[in-house]
mmCIF file with all atom_site columns, C-alpha atoms in Angstrom:
data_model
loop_
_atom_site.group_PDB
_atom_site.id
_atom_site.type_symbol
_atom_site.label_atom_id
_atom_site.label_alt_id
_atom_site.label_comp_id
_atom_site.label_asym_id
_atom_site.label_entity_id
_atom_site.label_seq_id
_atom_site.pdbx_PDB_ins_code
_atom_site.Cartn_x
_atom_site.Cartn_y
_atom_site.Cartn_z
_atom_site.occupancy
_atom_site.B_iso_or_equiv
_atom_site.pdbx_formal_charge
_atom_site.auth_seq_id
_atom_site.auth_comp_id
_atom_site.auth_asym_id
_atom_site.auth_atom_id
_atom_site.pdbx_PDB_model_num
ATOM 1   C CA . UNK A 1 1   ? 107.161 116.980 99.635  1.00 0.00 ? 1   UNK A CA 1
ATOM 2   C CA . UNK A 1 2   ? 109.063 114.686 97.585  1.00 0.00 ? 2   UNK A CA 1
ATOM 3   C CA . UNK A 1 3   ? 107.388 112.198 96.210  1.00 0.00 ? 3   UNK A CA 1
ATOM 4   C CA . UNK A 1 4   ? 109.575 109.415 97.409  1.00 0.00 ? 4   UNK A CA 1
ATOM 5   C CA . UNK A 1 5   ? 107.997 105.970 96.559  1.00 0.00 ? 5   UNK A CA 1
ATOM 6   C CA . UNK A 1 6   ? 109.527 103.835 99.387  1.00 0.00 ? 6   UNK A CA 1
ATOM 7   C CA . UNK A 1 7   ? 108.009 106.744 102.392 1.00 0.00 ? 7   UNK A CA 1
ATOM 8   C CA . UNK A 1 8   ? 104.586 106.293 100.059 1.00 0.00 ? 8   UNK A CA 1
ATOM 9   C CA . UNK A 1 9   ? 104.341 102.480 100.060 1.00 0.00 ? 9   UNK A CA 1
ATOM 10  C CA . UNK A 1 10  ? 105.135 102.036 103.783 1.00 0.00 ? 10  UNK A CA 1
ATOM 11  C CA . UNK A 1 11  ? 102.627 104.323 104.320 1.00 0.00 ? 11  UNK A CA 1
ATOM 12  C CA . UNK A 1 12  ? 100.151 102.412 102.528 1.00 0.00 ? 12  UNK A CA 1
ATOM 13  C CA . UNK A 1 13  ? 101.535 99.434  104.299 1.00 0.00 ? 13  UNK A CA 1
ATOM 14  C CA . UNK A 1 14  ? 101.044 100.785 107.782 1.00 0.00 ? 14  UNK A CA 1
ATOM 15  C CA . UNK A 1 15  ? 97.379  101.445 106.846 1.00 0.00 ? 15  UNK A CA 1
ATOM 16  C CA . UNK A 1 16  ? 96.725  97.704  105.312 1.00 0.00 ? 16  UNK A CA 1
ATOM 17  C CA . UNK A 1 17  ? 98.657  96.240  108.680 1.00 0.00 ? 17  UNK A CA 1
ATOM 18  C CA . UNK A 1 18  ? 96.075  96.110  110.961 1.00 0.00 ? 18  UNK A CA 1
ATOM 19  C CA . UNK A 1 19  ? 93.979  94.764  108.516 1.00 0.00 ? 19  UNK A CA 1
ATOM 20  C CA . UNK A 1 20  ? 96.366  91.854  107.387 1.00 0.00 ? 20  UNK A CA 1
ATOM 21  C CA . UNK A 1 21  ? 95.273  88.046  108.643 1.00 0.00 ? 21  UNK A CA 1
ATOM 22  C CA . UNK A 1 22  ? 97.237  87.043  111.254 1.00 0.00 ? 22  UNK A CA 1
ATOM 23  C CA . UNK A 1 23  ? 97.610  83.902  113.681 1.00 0.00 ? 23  UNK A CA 1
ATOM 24  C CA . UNK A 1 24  ? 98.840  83.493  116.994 1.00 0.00 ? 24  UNK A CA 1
ATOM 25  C CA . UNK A 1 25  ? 99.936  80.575  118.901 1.00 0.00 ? 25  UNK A CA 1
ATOM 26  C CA . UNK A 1 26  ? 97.454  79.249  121.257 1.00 0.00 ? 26  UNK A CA 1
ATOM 27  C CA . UNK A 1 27  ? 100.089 78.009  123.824 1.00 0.00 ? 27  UNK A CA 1
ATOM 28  C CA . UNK A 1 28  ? 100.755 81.546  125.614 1.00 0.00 ? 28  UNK A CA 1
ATOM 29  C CA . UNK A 1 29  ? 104.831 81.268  125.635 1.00 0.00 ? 29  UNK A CA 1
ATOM 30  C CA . UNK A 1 30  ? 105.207 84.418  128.451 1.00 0.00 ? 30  UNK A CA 1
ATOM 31  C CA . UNK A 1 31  ? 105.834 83.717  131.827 1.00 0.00 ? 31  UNK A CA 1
ATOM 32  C CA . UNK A 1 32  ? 103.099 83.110  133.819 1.00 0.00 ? 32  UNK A CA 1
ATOM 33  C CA . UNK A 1 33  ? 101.807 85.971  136.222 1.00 0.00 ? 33  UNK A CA 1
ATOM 34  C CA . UNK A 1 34  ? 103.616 88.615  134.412 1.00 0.00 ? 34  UNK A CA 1
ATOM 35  C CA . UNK A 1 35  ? 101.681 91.566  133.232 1.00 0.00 ? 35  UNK A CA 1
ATOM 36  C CA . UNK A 1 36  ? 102.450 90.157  128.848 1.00 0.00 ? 36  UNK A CA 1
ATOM 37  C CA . UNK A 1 37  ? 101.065 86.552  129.955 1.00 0.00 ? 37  UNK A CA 1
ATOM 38  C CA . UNK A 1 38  ? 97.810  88.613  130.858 1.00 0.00 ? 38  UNK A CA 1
ATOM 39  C CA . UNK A 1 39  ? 97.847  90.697  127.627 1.00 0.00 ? 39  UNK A CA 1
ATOM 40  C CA . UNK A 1 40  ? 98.594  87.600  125.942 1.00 0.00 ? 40  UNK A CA 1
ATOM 41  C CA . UNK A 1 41  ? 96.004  85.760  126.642 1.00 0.00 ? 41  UNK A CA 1
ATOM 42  C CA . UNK A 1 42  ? 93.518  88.412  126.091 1.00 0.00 ? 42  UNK A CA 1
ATOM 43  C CA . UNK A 1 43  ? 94.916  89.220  122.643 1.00 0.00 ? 43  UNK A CA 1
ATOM 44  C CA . UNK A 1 44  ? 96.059  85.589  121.193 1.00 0.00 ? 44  UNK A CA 1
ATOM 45  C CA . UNK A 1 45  ? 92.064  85.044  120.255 1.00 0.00 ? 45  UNK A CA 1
ATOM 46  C CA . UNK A 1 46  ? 92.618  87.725  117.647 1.00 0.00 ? 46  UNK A CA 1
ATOM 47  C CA . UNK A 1 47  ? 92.729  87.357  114.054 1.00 0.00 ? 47  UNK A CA 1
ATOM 48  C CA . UNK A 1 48  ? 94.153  90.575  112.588 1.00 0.00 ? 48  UNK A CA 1
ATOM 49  C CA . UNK A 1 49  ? 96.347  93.233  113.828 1.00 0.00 ? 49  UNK A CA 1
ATOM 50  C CA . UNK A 1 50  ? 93.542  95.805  114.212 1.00 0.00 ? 50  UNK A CA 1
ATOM 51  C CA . UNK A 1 51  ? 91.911  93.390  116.668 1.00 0.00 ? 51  UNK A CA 1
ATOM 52  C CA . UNK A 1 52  ? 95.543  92.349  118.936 1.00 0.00 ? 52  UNK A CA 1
ATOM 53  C CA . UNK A 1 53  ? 95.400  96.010  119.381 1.00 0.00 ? 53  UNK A CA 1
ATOM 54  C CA . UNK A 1 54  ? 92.141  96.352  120.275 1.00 0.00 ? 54  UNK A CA 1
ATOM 55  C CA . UNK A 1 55  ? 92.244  93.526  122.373 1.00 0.00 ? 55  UNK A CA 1
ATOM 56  C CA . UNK A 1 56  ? 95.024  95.181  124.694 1.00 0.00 ? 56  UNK A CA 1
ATOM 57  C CA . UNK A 1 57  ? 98.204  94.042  122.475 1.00 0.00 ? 57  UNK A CA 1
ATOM 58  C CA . UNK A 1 58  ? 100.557 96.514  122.323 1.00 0.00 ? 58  UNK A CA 1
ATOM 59  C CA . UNK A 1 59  ? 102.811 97.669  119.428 1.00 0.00 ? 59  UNK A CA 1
ATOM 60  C CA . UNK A 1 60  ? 105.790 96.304  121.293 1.00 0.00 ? 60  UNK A CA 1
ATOM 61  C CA . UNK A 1 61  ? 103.931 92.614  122.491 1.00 0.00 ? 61  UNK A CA 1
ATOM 62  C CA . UNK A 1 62  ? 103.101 92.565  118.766 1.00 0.00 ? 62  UNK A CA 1
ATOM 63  C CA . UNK A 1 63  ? 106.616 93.353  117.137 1.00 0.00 ? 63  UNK A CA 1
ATOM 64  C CA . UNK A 1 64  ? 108.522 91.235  119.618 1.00 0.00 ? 64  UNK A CA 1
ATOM 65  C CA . UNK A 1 65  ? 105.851 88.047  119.025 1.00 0.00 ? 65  UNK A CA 1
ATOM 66  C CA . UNK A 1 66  ? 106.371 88.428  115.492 1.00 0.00 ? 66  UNK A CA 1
ATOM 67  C CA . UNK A 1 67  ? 110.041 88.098  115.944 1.00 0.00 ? 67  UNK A CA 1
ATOM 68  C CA . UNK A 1 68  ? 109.669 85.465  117.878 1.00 0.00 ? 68  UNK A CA 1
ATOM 69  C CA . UNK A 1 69  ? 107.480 83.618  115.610 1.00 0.00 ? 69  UNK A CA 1
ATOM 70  C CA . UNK A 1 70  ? 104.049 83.835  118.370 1.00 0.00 ? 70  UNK A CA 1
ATOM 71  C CA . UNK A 1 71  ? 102.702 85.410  115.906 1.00 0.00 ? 71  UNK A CA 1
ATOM 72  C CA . UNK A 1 72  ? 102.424 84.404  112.355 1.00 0.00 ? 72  UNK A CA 1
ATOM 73  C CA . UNK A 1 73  ? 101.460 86.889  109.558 1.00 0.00 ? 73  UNK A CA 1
ATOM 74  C CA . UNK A 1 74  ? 98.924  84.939  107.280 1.00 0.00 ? 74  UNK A CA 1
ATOM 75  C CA . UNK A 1 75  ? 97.507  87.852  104.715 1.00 0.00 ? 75  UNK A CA 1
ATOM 76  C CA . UNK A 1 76  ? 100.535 89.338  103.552 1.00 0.00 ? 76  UNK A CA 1
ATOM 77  C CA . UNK A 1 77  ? 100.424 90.244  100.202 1.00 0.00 ? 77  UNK A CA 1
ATOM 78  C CA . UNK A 1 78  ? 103.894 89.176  99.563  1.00 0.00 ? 78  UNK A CA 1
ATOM 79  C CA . UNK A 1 79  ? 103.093 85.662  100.659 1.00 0.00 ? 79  UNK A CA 1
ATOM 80  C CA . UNK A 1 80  ? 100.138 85.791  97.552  1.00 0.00 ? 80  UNK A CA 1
ATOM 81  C CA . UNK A 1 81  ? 103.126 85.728  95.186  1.00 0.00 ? 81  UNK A CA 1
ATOM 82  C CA . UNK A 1 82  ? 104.557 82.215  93.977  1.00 0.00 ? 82  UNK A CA 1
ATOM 83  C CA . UNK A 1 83  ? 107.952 81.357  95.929  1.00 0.00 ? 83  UNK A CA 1
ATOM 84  C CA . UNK A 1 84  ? 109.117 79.038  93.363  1.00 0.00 ? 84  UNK A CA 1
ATOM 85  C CA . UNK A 1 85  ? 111.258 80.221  90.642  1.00 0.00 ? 85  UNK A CA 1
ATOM 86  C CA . UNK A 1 86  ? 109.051 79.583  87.915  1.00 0.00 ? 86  UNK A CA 1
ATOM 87  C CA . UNK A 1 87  ? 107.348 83.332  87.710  1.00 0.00 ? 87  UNK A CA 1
ATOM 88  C CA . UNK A 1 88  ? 103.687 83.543  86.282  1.00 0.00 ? 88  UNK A CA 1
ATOM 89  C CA . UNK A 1 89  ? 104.411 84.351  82.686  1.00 0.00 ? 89  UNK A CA 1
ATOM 90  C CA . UNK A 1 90  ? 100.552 84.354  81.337  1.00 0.00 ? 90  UNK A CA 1
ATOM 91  C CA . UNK A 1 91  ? 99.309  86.976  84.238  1.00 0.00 ? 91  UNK A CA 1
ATOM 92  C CA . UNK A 1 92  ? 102.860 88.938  83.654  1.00 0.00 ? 92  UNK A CA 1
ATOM 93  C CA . UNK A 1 93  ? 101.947 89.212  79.795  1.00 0.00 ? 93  UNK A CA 1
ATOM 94  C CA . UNK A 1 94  ? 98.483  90.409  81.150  1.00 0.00 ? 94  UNK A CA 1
ATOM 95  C CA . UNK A 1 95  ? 99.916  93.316  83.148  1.00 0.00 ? 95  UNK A CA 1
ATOM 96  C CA . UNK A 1 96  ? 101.853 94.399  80.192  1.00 0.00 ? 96  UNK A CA 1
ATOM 97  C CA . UNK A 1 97  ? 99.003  94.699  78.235  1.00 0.00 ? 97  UNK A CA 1
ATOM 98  C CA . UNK A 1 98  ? 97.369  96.797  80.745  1.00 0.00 ? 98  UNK A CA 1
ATOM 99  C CA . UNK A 1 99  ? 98.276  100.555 80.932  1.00 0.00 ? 99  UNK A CA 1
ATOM 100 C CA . UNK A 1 100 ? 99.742  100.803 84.393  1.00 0.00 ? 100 UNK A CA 1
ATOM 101 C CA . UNK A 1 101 ? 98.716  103.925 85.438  1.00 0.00 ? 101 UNK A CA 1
ATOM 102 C CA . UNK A 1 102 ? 95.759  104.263 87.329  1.00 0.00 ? 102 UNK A CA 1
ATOM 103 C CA . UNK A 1 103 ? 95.556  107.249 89.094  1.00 0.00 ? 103 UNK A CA 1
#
């Protein structure tokens, strides 16, 4: 196929998910007695998205929590990347010294 780079990095993405650090809020914010307060509190001990799954999270519980804030991504690599404006210059200099491709 074509090598399209946005289909290849989500891929990648997908794969890195359930390893990514996550943290979920203790207080379980589902109503009590239905079936996603039980998944809930079975799955809000865990600490990456591998292990809500395992746990009995579903894809859905976990999407929806994330929108809702439950669930708070901690290890994504965008969050490694300084928010304020003033960019890295001496470890952009570095990566221009380095040849980029590596494959």
């Amino acid at each position: 196929g074509k090598g399209d780079p946005s289909t290849r990095r989500s891929a990648n993405k997908t794969m890195a998910d359930s390893e990514v650090a996550i943290e979920i809020e203790a207080e379980n914010p589902k109503r009590a007695g239905s079936k996603s307060y039980d998944r809930y509190e079975k799955y809000k001990v865990a600490k990456t998205k591998a292990e809500f799954l395992e746990l009995g999270g579903l894809k859905a519980d976990y999407k929806h929590d994330l929108a809702k804030g439950f669930i708070k991504v901690k290890g994504e690599k965008t969050e490694t990347r300084p928010k304020r404006g003033k960019r890295n210059e001496e470890e952009e200099e570095e990566a221009k010294k380095k040849p980029k491709k590596e494959e």
